[in-house]
Amino acid sequence: MELTPEQLKKIRLSYTFLETWRRGKIAEALDMYYHRNTFQPTPQMIAGKELHEKMEAHIKEHKQFPEWVSTTLKLKDPISEQVYIVDYNDKFLLKGVIDVSDNGVVYELKTGLADSLKYTKEYQVPLYFLLCELVGIEVDRAIIIHHNQYTQKNDVAMVWNGKRQIERARNYIDSIGSDVLSYFESEKLW
Amino acid sequence: MPKQTIKNNKITVDLAKVTELAVEGGKFIYTPKAEQALVNLLTLKELVDKSIDLAKEMIAEAGTQLDPNFKGVVGEQVKSIYRTYGEKYYYDGHFDTPKEVLKTITTVKVDGKGVETYVKEHGALPVGIQEKERTPVLSLTLIEHGTNPRAIEED
């Protein structure tokens, strides 16, 4: 994805970066930002990532969720792993990689122990709603599909897009972003 | 008369009057006529409760049709969670159950009748037994109701 010279001057915010920063793991966030491979993922993270990749590969090839996800949700014309980078304001770019988007619905695929409801409270979905709005893609809801690879059980939750979610996203970005900006400025990283 | 009406199977509720009904119903001790205001309120509550139950059933059905593992849907103002409640497991008394998955709990309960017998005999509460401070709560129940609530005027 080609960025303009102006965009290259901005700080690039993604959900993972912001959430890592919010949790106080500044060094880890910066490693992530500068693509320094010093972060050591846990075996659970590796297993989760592999499962995620397997799911994505299946969707790319078959245009449907794999059978082991055990969902009755049907995709029509899915786009998977689409990367979006868009101007948020004069200081920041907002970046996101949407697992699957299809017909006005964003699908977020999760693995591990925490069920889909947990992710309805977090900020990733609102951030993706905002991202789509800024890119100009109409999205009316997000569906979180969770696969627990330990129990082989799945569950699904839905979040409607709306003003409240967009506001949540902006508040999240603005509050953490201001801290990021201060740090980048003080450390002359920007 | 109450400001609730049924017209063409629709109920119109004047919300300002609902508070008036509550105030009116509060006079039940002083005048039996206040009872009608309470009937109106209780009937309205029952209708609303039934409607909410219906909405819940419909959301659960639609959700599980969307996906059999449906857990919930979050909107702008309402969060709807579909989950089980209560203890997930129970012990069926099998003697081979690994001990590490069970815990023995000893509970002590006061035998209310035993306390009352003791008080009769000794004229005072036994040591270690205290009377709880309990706040009385008023309940309101309709004594009878049919499919056409008496409270609602039909146009």
mmCIF file of C-alpha atoms in Angstrom:
data_model
loop_
_atom_site.group_PDB
_atom_site.id
_atom_site.type_symbol
_atom_site.label_atom_id
_atom_site.label_comp_id
_atom_site.label_asym_id
_atom_site.label_seq_id
_atom_site.Cartn_x
_atom_site.Cartn_y
_atom_site.Cartn_z
ATOM 1 C CA MET A 1 0.000 0.000 0.000
ATOM 2 C CA GLU A 2 1.592 3.241 -1.185
ATOM 3 C CA LEU A 3 1.647 6.073 1.326
ATOM 4 C CA THR A 4 2.117 9.686 0.353
ATOM 5 C CA PRO A 5 5.183 11.593 1.648
ATOM 6 C CA GLU A 6 2.850 13.433 4.009
ATOM 7 C CA GLN A 7 1.433 10.200 5.348
ATOM 8 C CA LEU A 8 4.904 8.761 5.886
ATOM 9 C CA LYS A 9 5.556 11.548 8.373
ATOM 10 C CA LYS A 10 2.641 10.495 10.570
ATOM 11 C CA ILE A 11 2.607 8.028 13.434
ATOM 12 C CA ARG A 12 0.926 4.803 12.433
ATOM 13 C CA LEU A 13 -1.581 3.528 14.996
ATOM 14 C CA SER A 14 -3.045 0.053 14.959
ATOM 15 C CA TYR A 15 -5.221 -1.673 17.551
ATOM 16 C CA THR A 16 -2.428 -4.029 18.588
ATOM 17 C CA PHE A 17 0.007 -1.166 18.993
ATOM 18 C CA LEU A 18 -2.467 0.953 20.951
ATOM 19 C CA GLU A 19 -3.555 -1.881 23.198
ATOM 20 C CA THR A 20 0.045 -2.910 23.929
ATOM 21 C CA TRP A 21 0.838 0.734 24.739
ATOM 22 C CA ARG A 22 -2.256 1.050 26.931
ATOM 23 C CA ARG A 23 -1.102 -1.957 28.971
ATOM 24 C CA GLY A 24 2.180 -0.191 29.705
ATOM 25 C CA LYS A 25 4.288 -2.425 27.496
ATOM 26 C CA ILE A 26 5.982 0.485 25.781
ATOM 27 C CA ALA A 27 9.154 -1.359 24.741
ATOM 28 C CA GLU A 28 7.088 -4.155 23.236
ATOM 29 C CA ALA A 29 4.868 -1.651 21.425
ATOM 30 C CA LEU A 30 7.888 0.105 19.980
ATOM 31 C CA ASP A 31 9.431 -3.201 18.885
ATOM 32 C CA MET A 32 6.168 -3.924 17.127
ATOM 33 C CA TYR A 33 6.100 -0.458 15.575
ATOM 34 C CA TYR A 34 9.620 -0.715 14.205
ATOM 35 C CA HIS A 35 9.224 -4.375 13.245
ATOM 36 C CA ARG A 36 12.011 -5.436 15.552
ATOM 37 C CA ASN A 37 11.567 -9.160 16.103
ATOM 38 C CA THR A 38 12.560 -9.185 19.750
ATOM 39 C CA PHE A 39 9.103 -10.128 21.007
ATOM 40 C CA GLN A 40 8.848 -13.784 22.065
ATOM 41 C CA PRO A 41 5.340 -15.135 21.572
ATOM 42 C CA THR A 42 4.025 -17.788 23.940
ATOM 43 C CA PRO A 43 3.216 -21.296 22.605
ATOM 44 C CA GLN A 44 -0.474 -20.391 22.955
ATOM 45 C CA MET A 45 0.041 -17.292 20.793
ATOM 46 C CA ILE A 46 1.881 -19.327 18.175
ATOM 47 C CA ALA A 47 -0.846 -21.974 18.136
ATOM 48 C CA GLY A 48 -3.509 -19.279 17.914
ATOM 49 C CA LYS A 49 -1.732 -17.570 15.048
ATOM 50 C CA GLU A 50 -1.370 -20.813 13.109
ATOM 51 C CA LEU A 51 -5.052 -21.573 13.538
ATOM 52 C CA HIS A 52 -5.916 -18.084 12.434
ATOM 53 C CA GLU A 53 -3.769 -18.446 9.324
ATOM 54 C CA LYS A 54 -5.370 -21.808 8.558
ATOM 55 C CA MET A 55 -8.796 -20.215 8.787
ATOM 56 C CA GLU A 56 -7.797 -17.318 6.548
ATOM 57 C CA ALA A 57 -6.297 -19.638 3.939
ATOM 58 C CA HIS A 58 -9.497 -21.682 3.846
ATOM 59 C CA ILE A 59 -11.663 -18.612 3.402
ATOM 60 C CA LYS A 60 -9.442 -17.294 0.627
ATOM 61 C CA GLU A 61 -9.711 -20.578 -1.228
ATOM 62 C CA HIS A 62 -13.277 -21.663 -0.531
ATOM 63 C CA LYS A 63 -15.021 -18.353 0.207
ATOM 64 C CA GLN A 64 -16.639 -19.918 3.272
ATOM 65 C CA PHE A 65 -15.710 -20.553 6.876
ATOM 66 C CA PRO A 66 -13.991 -23.902 7.462
ATOM 67 C CA GLU A 67 -16.193 -26.682 8.819
ATOM 68 C CA TRP A 68 -14.326 -26.929 12.088
ATOM 69 C CA VAL A 69 -15.478 -23.395 12.963
ATOM 70 C CA SER A 70 -18.977 -24.943 13.151
ATOM 71 C CA THR A 71 -20.866 -21.855 12.128
ATOM 72 C CA THR A 72 -23.969 -21.615 9.988
ATOM 73 C CA LEU A 73 -22.929 -18.142 8.844
ATOM 74 C CA LYS A 74 -22.573 -18.016 5.071
ATOM 75 C CA LEU A 75 -20.277 -15.698 3.195
ATOM 76 C CA LYS A 76 -21.200 -14.225 -0.183
ATOM 77 C CA ASP A 77 -18.164 -12.490 -1.565
ATOM 78 C CA PRO A 78 -15.621 -12.303 1.231
ATOM 79 C CA ILE A 79 -12.477 -10.261 1.256
ATOM 80 C CA SER A 80 -9.979 -11.542 3.783
ATOM 81 C CA GLU A 81 -6.935 -9.958 5.376
ATOM 82 C CA GLN A 82 -7.527 -6.599 3.752
ATOM 83 C CA VAL A 83 -5.074 -3.981 4.976
ATOM 84 C CA TYR A 84 -6.314 -0.426 5.373
ATOM 85 C CA ILE A 85 -4.202 2.585 6.234
ATOM 86 C CA VAL A 86 -5.975 5.900 6.403
ATOM 87 C CA ASP A 87 -5.417 9.410 7.736
ATOM 88 C CA TYR A 88 -6.873 9.813 11.222
ATOM 89 C CA ASN A 89 -5.740 13.388 11.808
ATOM 90 C CA ASP A 90 -2.679 15.547 11.124
ATOM 91 C CA LYS A 91 -0.555 13.432 13.463
ATOM 92 C CA PHE A 92 -1.755 9.884 13.018
ATOM 93 C CA LEU A 93 -2.529 7.238 10.470
ATOM 94 C CA LEU A 94 -4.928 4.500 11.440
ATOM 95 C CA LYS A 95 -4.037 1.012 10.272
ATOM 96 C CA GLY A 96 -6.050 -2.148 10.447
ATOM 97 C CA VAL A 97 -6.133 -5.606 8.927
ATOM 98 C CA ILE A 98 -9.685 -6.838 8.778
ATOM 99 C CA ASP A 99 -9.931 -10.618 8.979
ATOM 100 C CA VAL A 100 -12.944 -10.927 6.709
ATOM 101 C CA SER A 101 -15.369 -8.382 5.324
ATOM 102 C CA ASP A 102 -18.418 -9.363 3.360
ATOM 103 C CA ASN A 103 -21.530 -7.506 2.356
ATOM 104 C CA GLY A 104 -21.428 -4.799 5.007
ATOM 105 C CA VAL A 105 -20.275 -7.148 7.763
ATOM 106 C CA VAL A 106 -16.849 -7.292 9.364
ATOM 107 C CA TYR A 107 -15.894 -10.683 10.738
ATOM 108 C CA GLU A 108 -13.298 -10.921 13.423
ATOM 109 C CA LEU A 109 -11.901 -14.382 14.063
ATOM 110 C CA LYS A 110 -10.647 -15.233 17.541
ATOM 111 C CA THR A 111 -9.056 -18.301 19.100
ATOM 112 C CA GLY A 112 -8.122 -19.229 22.663
ATOM 113 C CA LEU A 113 -10.046 -19.364 25.912
ATOM 114 C CA ALA A 114 -11.895 -16.061 26.079
ATOM 115 C CA ASP A 115 -15.297 -16.214 24.428
ATOM 116 C CA SER A 116 -16.678 -13.889 21.773
ATOM 117 C CA LEU A 117 -18.534 -11.743 24.331
ATOM 118 C CA LYS A 118 -15.246 -10.564 25.820
ATOM 119 C CA TYR A 119 -14.312 -8.995 22.496
ATOM 120 C CA THR A 120 -17.578 -7.060 22.316
ATOM 121 C CA LYS A 121 -16.315 -5.003 25.265
ATOM 122 C CA GLU A 122 -12.907 -4.285 23.780
ATOM 123 C CA TYR A 123 -11.918 -1.585 21.334
ATOM 124 C CA GLN A 124 -10.879 -3.529 18.274
ATOM 125 C CA VAL A 125 -14.349 -3.722 16.763
ATOM 126 C CA PRO A 126 -15.119 -0.016 17.286
ATOM 127 C CA LEU A 127 -11.712 0.788 15.828
ATOM 128 C CA TYR A 128 -12.515 -1.259 12.732
ATOM 129 C CA PHE A 129 -15.882 0.470 12.405
ATOM 130 C CA LEU A 130 -14.081 3.811 12.473
ATOM 131 C CA LEU A 131 -11.448 2.586 10.051
ATOM 132 C CA CYS A 132 -14.110 1.493 7.571
ATOM 133 C CA GLU A 133 -15.910 4.806 7.955
ATOM 134 C CA LEU A 134 -12.713 6.719 7.215
ATOM 135 C CA VAL A 135 -11.927 4.499 4.239
ATOM 136 C CA GLY A 136 -15.485 4.920 2.962
ATOM 137 C CA ILE A 137 -16.691 1.345 3.348
ATOM 138 C CA GLU A 138 -20.200 0.821 4.644
ATOM 139 C CA VAL A 139 -20.278 -1.592 7.526
ATOM 140 C CA ASP A 140 -23.364 -2.047 9.653
ATOM 141 C CA ARG A 141 -22.117 -4.709 12.054
ATOM 142 C CA ALA A 142 -19.290 -6.891 13.214
ATOM 143 C CA ILE A 143 -19.560 -10.578 13.950
ATOM 144 C CA ILE A 144 -16.989 -12.082 16.265
ATOM 145 C CA ILE A 145 -16.429 -15.781 15.709
ATOM 146 C CA HIS A 146 -14.519 -17.494 18.438
ATOM 147 C CA HIS A 147 -12.978 -20.955 18.189
ATOM 148 C CA ASN A 148 -11.612 -22.525 21.370
ATOM 149 C CA GLN A 149 -8.967 -24.899 20.071
ATOM 150 C CA TYR A 150 -8.688 -26.628 23.472
ATOM 151 C CA THR A 151 -12.329 -27.629 23.722
ATOM 152 C CA GLN A 152 -13.103 -27.472 19.978
ATOM 153 C CA LYS A 153 -16.099 -25.303 20.821
ATOM 154 C CA ASN A 154 -17.184 -22.167 19.045
ATOM 155 C CA ASP A 155 -19.347 -19.174 19.817
ATOM 156 C CA VAL A 156 -20.493 -16.063 18.025
ATOM 157 C CA ALA A 157 -21.393 -12.529 19.114
ATOM 158 C CA MET A 158 -22.509 -9.514 17.131
ATOM 159 C CA VAL A 159 -21.924 -5.778 17.533
ATOM 160 C CA TRP A 160 -23.960 -3.177 15.652
ATOM 161 C CA ASN A 161 -22.129 -0.212 14.243
ATOM 162 C CA GLY A 162 -23.327 3.179 15.406
ATOM 163 C CA LYS A 163 -22.406 6.519 16.921
ATOM 164 C CA ARG A 164 -21.565 5.049 20.292
ATOM 165 C CA GLN A 165 -19.023 2.597 18.869
ATOM 166 C CA ILE A 166 -17.423 5.294 16.707
ATOM 167 C CA GLU A 167 -17.171 7.561 19.716
ATOM 168 C CA ARG A 168 -15.617 4.767 21.758
ATOM 169 C CA ALA A 169 -13.023 4.275 19.032
ATOM 170 C CA ARG A 170 -12.160 7.974 18.835
ATOM 171 C CA ASN A 171 -11.891 8.293 22.616
ATOM 172 C CA TYR A 172 -9.651 5.240 22.726
ATOM 173 C CA ILE A 173 -7.372 6.496 19.979
ATOM 174 C CA ASP A 174 -7.246 10.062 21.265
ATOM 175 C CA SER A 175 -6.478 9.131 24.860
ATOM 176 C CA ILE A 176 -3.721 6.639 24.094
ATOM 177 C CA GLY A 177 -2.564 8.511 21.017
ATOM 178 C CA SER A 178 -1.813 11.659 23.005
ATOM 179 C CA ASP A 179 0.480 9.645 25.240
ATOM 180 C CA VAL A 180 2.135 8.034 22.237
ATOM 181 C CA LEU A 181 2.660 11.420 20.626
ATOM 182 C CA SER A 182 4.219 12.876 23.786
ATOM 183 C CA TYR A 183 6.609 9.955 23.983
ATOM 184 C CA PHE A 184 7.546 10.070 20.320
ATOM 185 C CA GLU A 185 8.155 13.807 20.549
ATOM 186 C CA SER A 186 10.209 13.610 23.742
ATOM 187 C CA GLU A 187 12.288 10.745 22.386
ATOM 188 C CA LYS A 188 12.575 12.465 19.005
ATOM 189 C CA LEU A 189 11.160 9.412 17.296
ATOM 190 C CA TRP A 190 8.904 11.562 15.182
ATOM 191 C CA MET B 1 -60.017 7.346 34.500
ATOM 192 C CA PRO B 2 -56.571 6.088 33.494
ATOM 193 C CA LYS B 3 -54.983 7.388 30.345
ATOM 194 C CA GLN B 4 -54.344 4.001 28.832
ATOM 195 C CA THR B 5 -56.528 2.931 25.942
ATOM 196 C CA ILE B 6 -56.729 0.091 23.529
ATOM 197 C CA LYS B 7 -57.639 1.113 20.029
ATOM 198 C CA ASN B 8 -57.261 -1.212 17.068
ATOM 199 C CA ASN B 9 -55.212 -3.517 19.284
ATOM 200 C CA LYS B 10 -52.764 -0.758 20.159
ATOM 201 C CA ILE B 11 -52.093 0.529 23.660
ATOM 202 C CA THR B 12 -51.244 4.169 24.158
ATOM 203 C CA VAL B 13 -49.734 5.054 27.483
ATOM 204 C CA ASP B 14 -49.470 8.576 28.770
ATOM 205 C CA LEU B 15 -46.196 8.317 30.665
ATOM 206 C CA ALA B 16 -46.875 11.387 32.777
ATOM 207 C CA LYS B 17 -49.996 9.713 34.060
ATOM 208 C CA VAL B 18 -48.081 6.620 35.145
ATOM 209 C CA THR B 19 -46.469 8.631 37.945
ATOM 210 C CA GLU B 20 -49.869 10.052 38.853
ATOM 211 C CA LEU B 21 -51.143 6.487 39.102
ATOM 212 C CA ALA B 22 -48.351 5.634 41.511
ATOM 213 C CA VAL B 23 -49.236 8.636 43.691
ATOM 214 C CA GLU B 24 -52.916 7.796 43.466
ATOM 215 C CA GLY B 25 -52.229 4.165 44.304
ATOM 216 C CA GLY B 26 -50.208 5.243 47.315
ATOM 217 C CA LYS B 27 -53.478 6.376 48.917
ATOM 218 C CA PHE B 28 -54.745 2.786 49.104
ATOM 219 C CA ILE B 29 -54.655 2.844 52.914
ATOM 220 C CA TYR B 30 -57.002 5.809 53.004
ATOM 221 C CA THR B 31 -59.414 5.044 50.189
ATOM 222 C CA PRO B 32 -60.420 1.823 48.471
ATOM 223 C CA LYS B 33 -60.866 3.769 45.199
ATOM 224 C CA ALA B 34 -57.078 4.068 45.008
ATOM 225 C CA GLU B 35 -57.021 0.341 44.352
ATOM 226 C CA GLN B 36 -57.987 0.900 40.688
ATOM 227 C CA ALA B 37 -54.854 2.945 40.131
ATOM 228 C CA LEU B 38 -52.778 0.041 41.473
ATOM 229 C CA VAL B 39 -54.636 -2.419 39.263
ATOM 230 C CA ASN B 40 -53.806 -0.239 36.267
ATOM 231 C CA LEU B 41 -50.136 -0.089 37.173
ATOM 232 C CA LEU B 42 -49.830 -3.809 37.825
ATOM 233 C CA THR B 43 -51.621 -4.706 34.617
ATOM 234 C CA LEU B 44 -49.394 -2.373 32.657
ATOM 235 C CA LYS B 45 -46.305 -3.899 34.280
ATOM 236 C CA GLU B 46 -47.509 -7.372 33.405
ATOM 237 C CA LEU B 47 -48.046 -6.374 29.788
ATOM 238 C CA VAL B 48 -44.616 -4.769 29.600
ATOM 239 C CA ASP B 49 -42.925 -7.747 31.285
ATOM 240 C CA LYS B 50 -44.592 -10.153 28.865
ATOM 241 C CA SER B 51 -43.520 -8.007 25.915
ATOM 242 C CA ILE B 52 -39.921 -7.932 27.118
ATOM 243 C CA ASP B 53 -39.999 -11.722 27.576
ATOM 244 C CA LEU B 54 -41.304 -12.052 24.035
ATOM 245 C CA ALA B 55 -38.567 -9.778 22.688
ATOM 246 C CA LYS B 56 -35.963 -11.879 24.522
ATOM 247 C CA GLU B 57 -37.338 -15.093 23.030
ATOM 248 C CA MET B 58 -37.292 -13.599 19.556
ATOM 249 C CA ILE B 59 -33.724 -12.328 19.903
ATOM 250 C CA ALA B 60 -32.573 -15.724 21.181
ATOM 251 C CA GLU B 61 -34.319 -17.484 18.305
ATOM 252 C CA ALA B 62 -32.975 -15.124 15.667
ATOM 253 C CA GLY B 63 -29.511 -15.306 17.188
ATOM 254 C CA THR B 64 -29.396 -19.085 17.210
ATOM 255 C CA GLN B 65 -30.709 -19.134 13.655
ATOM 256 C CA LEU B 66 -27.857 -16.833 12.672
ATOM 257 C CA ASP B 67 -25.508 -19.261 14.379
ATOM 258 C CA PRO B 68 -26.289 -22.105 16.806
ATOM 259 C CA ASN B 69 -23.484 -20.867 19.060
ATOM 260 C CA PHE B 70 -24.894 -17.350 19.347
ATOM 261 C CA LYS B 71 -23.746 -15.548 22.515
ATOM 262 C CA GLY B 72 -25.123 -12.048 22.228
ATOM 263 C CA VAL B 73 -25.624 -8.835 20.333
ATOM 264 C CA VAL B 74 -24.552 -5.326 21.328
ATOM 265 C CA GLY B 75 -26.326 -2.249 20.028
ATOM 266 C CA GLU B 76 -26.177 1.471 20.639
ATOM 267 C CA GLN B 77 -28.252 1.359 23.805
ATOM 268 C CA VAL B 78 -28.977 -2.271 24.569
ATOM 269 C CA LYS B 79 -26.710 -5.206 25.220
ATOM 270 C CA SER B 80 -28.271 -8.620 24.841
ATOM 271 C CA ILE B 81 -26.403 -11.604 26.282
ATOM 272 C CA TYR B 82 -27.448 -15.214 25.699
ATOM 273 C CA ARG B 83 -25.788 -17.464 28.224
ATOM 274 C CA THR B 84 -26.390 -20.075 30.845
ATOM 275 C CA TYR B 85 -26.427 -19.207 34.518
ATOM 276 C CA GLY B 86 -25.789 -21.086 37.710
ATOM 277 C CA GLU B 87 -23.242 -23.732 38.545
ATOM 278 C CA LYS B 88 -21.849 -25.500 35.524
ATOM 279 C CA TYR B 89 -21.268 -28.865 37.162
ATOM 280 C CA TYR B 90 -22.798 -31.015 39.875
ATOM 281 C CA TYR B 91 -21.527 -34.009 41.797
ATOM 282 C CA ASP B 92 -23.541 -37.185 41.463
ATOM 283 C CA GLY B 93 -21.997 -38.830 44.506
ATOM 284 C CA HIS B 94 -19.705 -41.232 42.638
ATOM 285 C CA PHE B 95 -16.969 -42.527 44.963
ATOM 286 C CA ASP B 96 -14.289 -42.606 42.219
ATOM 287 C CA THR B 97 -14.460 -38.890 41.506
ATOM 288 C CA PRO B 98 -10.946 -37.400 41.868
ATOM 289 C CA LYS B 99 -10.758 -35.562 45.188
ATOM 290 C CA GLU B 100 -9.023 -32.551 43.655
ATOM 291 C CA VAL B 101 -12.192 -31.564 41.809
ATOM 292 C CA LEU B 102 -14.374 -31.568 44.917
ATOM 293 C CA LYS B 103 -14.382 -29.380 47.963
ATOM 294 C CA THR B 104 -16.221 -30.127 51.200
ATOM 295 C CA ILE B 105 -18.079 -27.205 52.622
ATOM 296 C CA THR B 106 -19.446 -27.156 56.133
ATOM 297 C CA THR B 107 -22.234 -24.698 56.613
ATOM 298 C CA VAL B 108 -23.908 -23.690 59.812
ATOM 299 C CA LYS B 109 -27.507 -22.578 59.725
ATOM 300 C CA VAL B 110 -29.636 -21.304 62.526
ATOM 301 C CA ASP B 111 -32.634 -23.476 63.399
ATOM 302 C CA GLY B 112 -35.287 -20.750 63.720
ATOM 303 C CA LYS B 113 -37.749 -23.021 65.541
ATOM 304 C CA GLY B 114 -35.017 -24.130 67.906
ATOM 305 C CA VAL B 115 -34.279 -20.478 68.711
ATOM 306 C CA GLU B 116 -37.924 -19.728 69.398
ATOM 307 C CA THR B 117 -38.239 -22.731 71.686
ATOM 308 C CA TYR B 118 -35.096 -21.615 73.559
ATOM 309 C CA VAL B 119 -36.455 -18.076 73.968
ATOM 310 C CA LYS B 120 -39.728 -19.468 75.363
ATOM 311 C CA GLU B 121 -37.862 -21.541 77.893
ATOM 312 C CA HIS B 122 -35.117 -19.093 78.862
ATOM 313 C CA GLY B 123 -36.646 -15.692 78.144
ATOM 314 C CA ALA B 124 -33.712 -14.529 76.031
ATOM 315 C CA LEU B 125 -31.794 -15.349 72.878
ATOM 316 C CA PRO B 126 -29.051 -17.955 73.264
ATOM 317 C CA VAL B 127 -25.488 -16.716 73.199
ATOM 318 C CA GLY B 128 -24.144 -16.388 69.658
ATOM 319 C CA ILE B 129 -27.562 -15.831 68.122
ATOM 320 C CA GLN B 130 -28.520 -12.348 67.018
ATOM 321 C CA GLU B 131 -31.691 -11.136 65.449
ATOM 322 C CA LYS B 132 -31.123 -9.736 61.965
ATOM 323 C CA GLU B 133 -32.228 -6.248 61.076
ATOM 324 C CA ARG B 134 -34.730 -6.735 58.316
ATOM 325 C CA THR B 135 -36.467 -3.954 56.461
ATOM 326 C CA PRO B 136 -40.089 -4.678 55.562
ATOM 327 C CA VAL B 137 -40.889 -4.538 51.843
ATOM 328 C CA LEU B 138 -44.345 -3.998 50.414
ATOM 329 C CA SER B 139 -45.457 -6.313 47.589
ATOM 330 C CA LEU B 140 -48.328 -5.735 45.215
ATOM 331 C CA THR B 141 -50.050 -8.615 43.430
ATOM 332 C CA LEU B 142 -53.158 -8.715 41.306
ATOM 333 C CA ILE B 143 -55.659 -11.047 42.954
ATOM 334 C CA GLU B 144 -57.260 -11.953 39.652
ATOM 335 C CA HIS B 145 -56.645 -11.049 36.052
ATOM 336 C CA GLY B 146 -57.894 -12.263 32.670
ATOM 337 C CA THR B 147 -56.829 -11.783 29.074
ATOM 338 C CA ASN B 148 -58.631 -8.425 28.959
ATOM 339 C CA PRO B 149 -57.203 -6.416 31.818
ATOM 340 C CA ARG B 150 -59.901 -4.593 33.760
ATOM 341 C CA ALA B 151 -57.666 -1.604 33.913
ATOM 342 C CA ILE B 152 -57.718 -0.742 30.260
ATOM 343 C CA GLU B 153 -60.558 1.141 28.607
ATOM 344 C CA GLU B 154 -61.563 -0.243 25.247
ATOM 345 C CA ASP B 155 -62.465 2.178 22.491
#
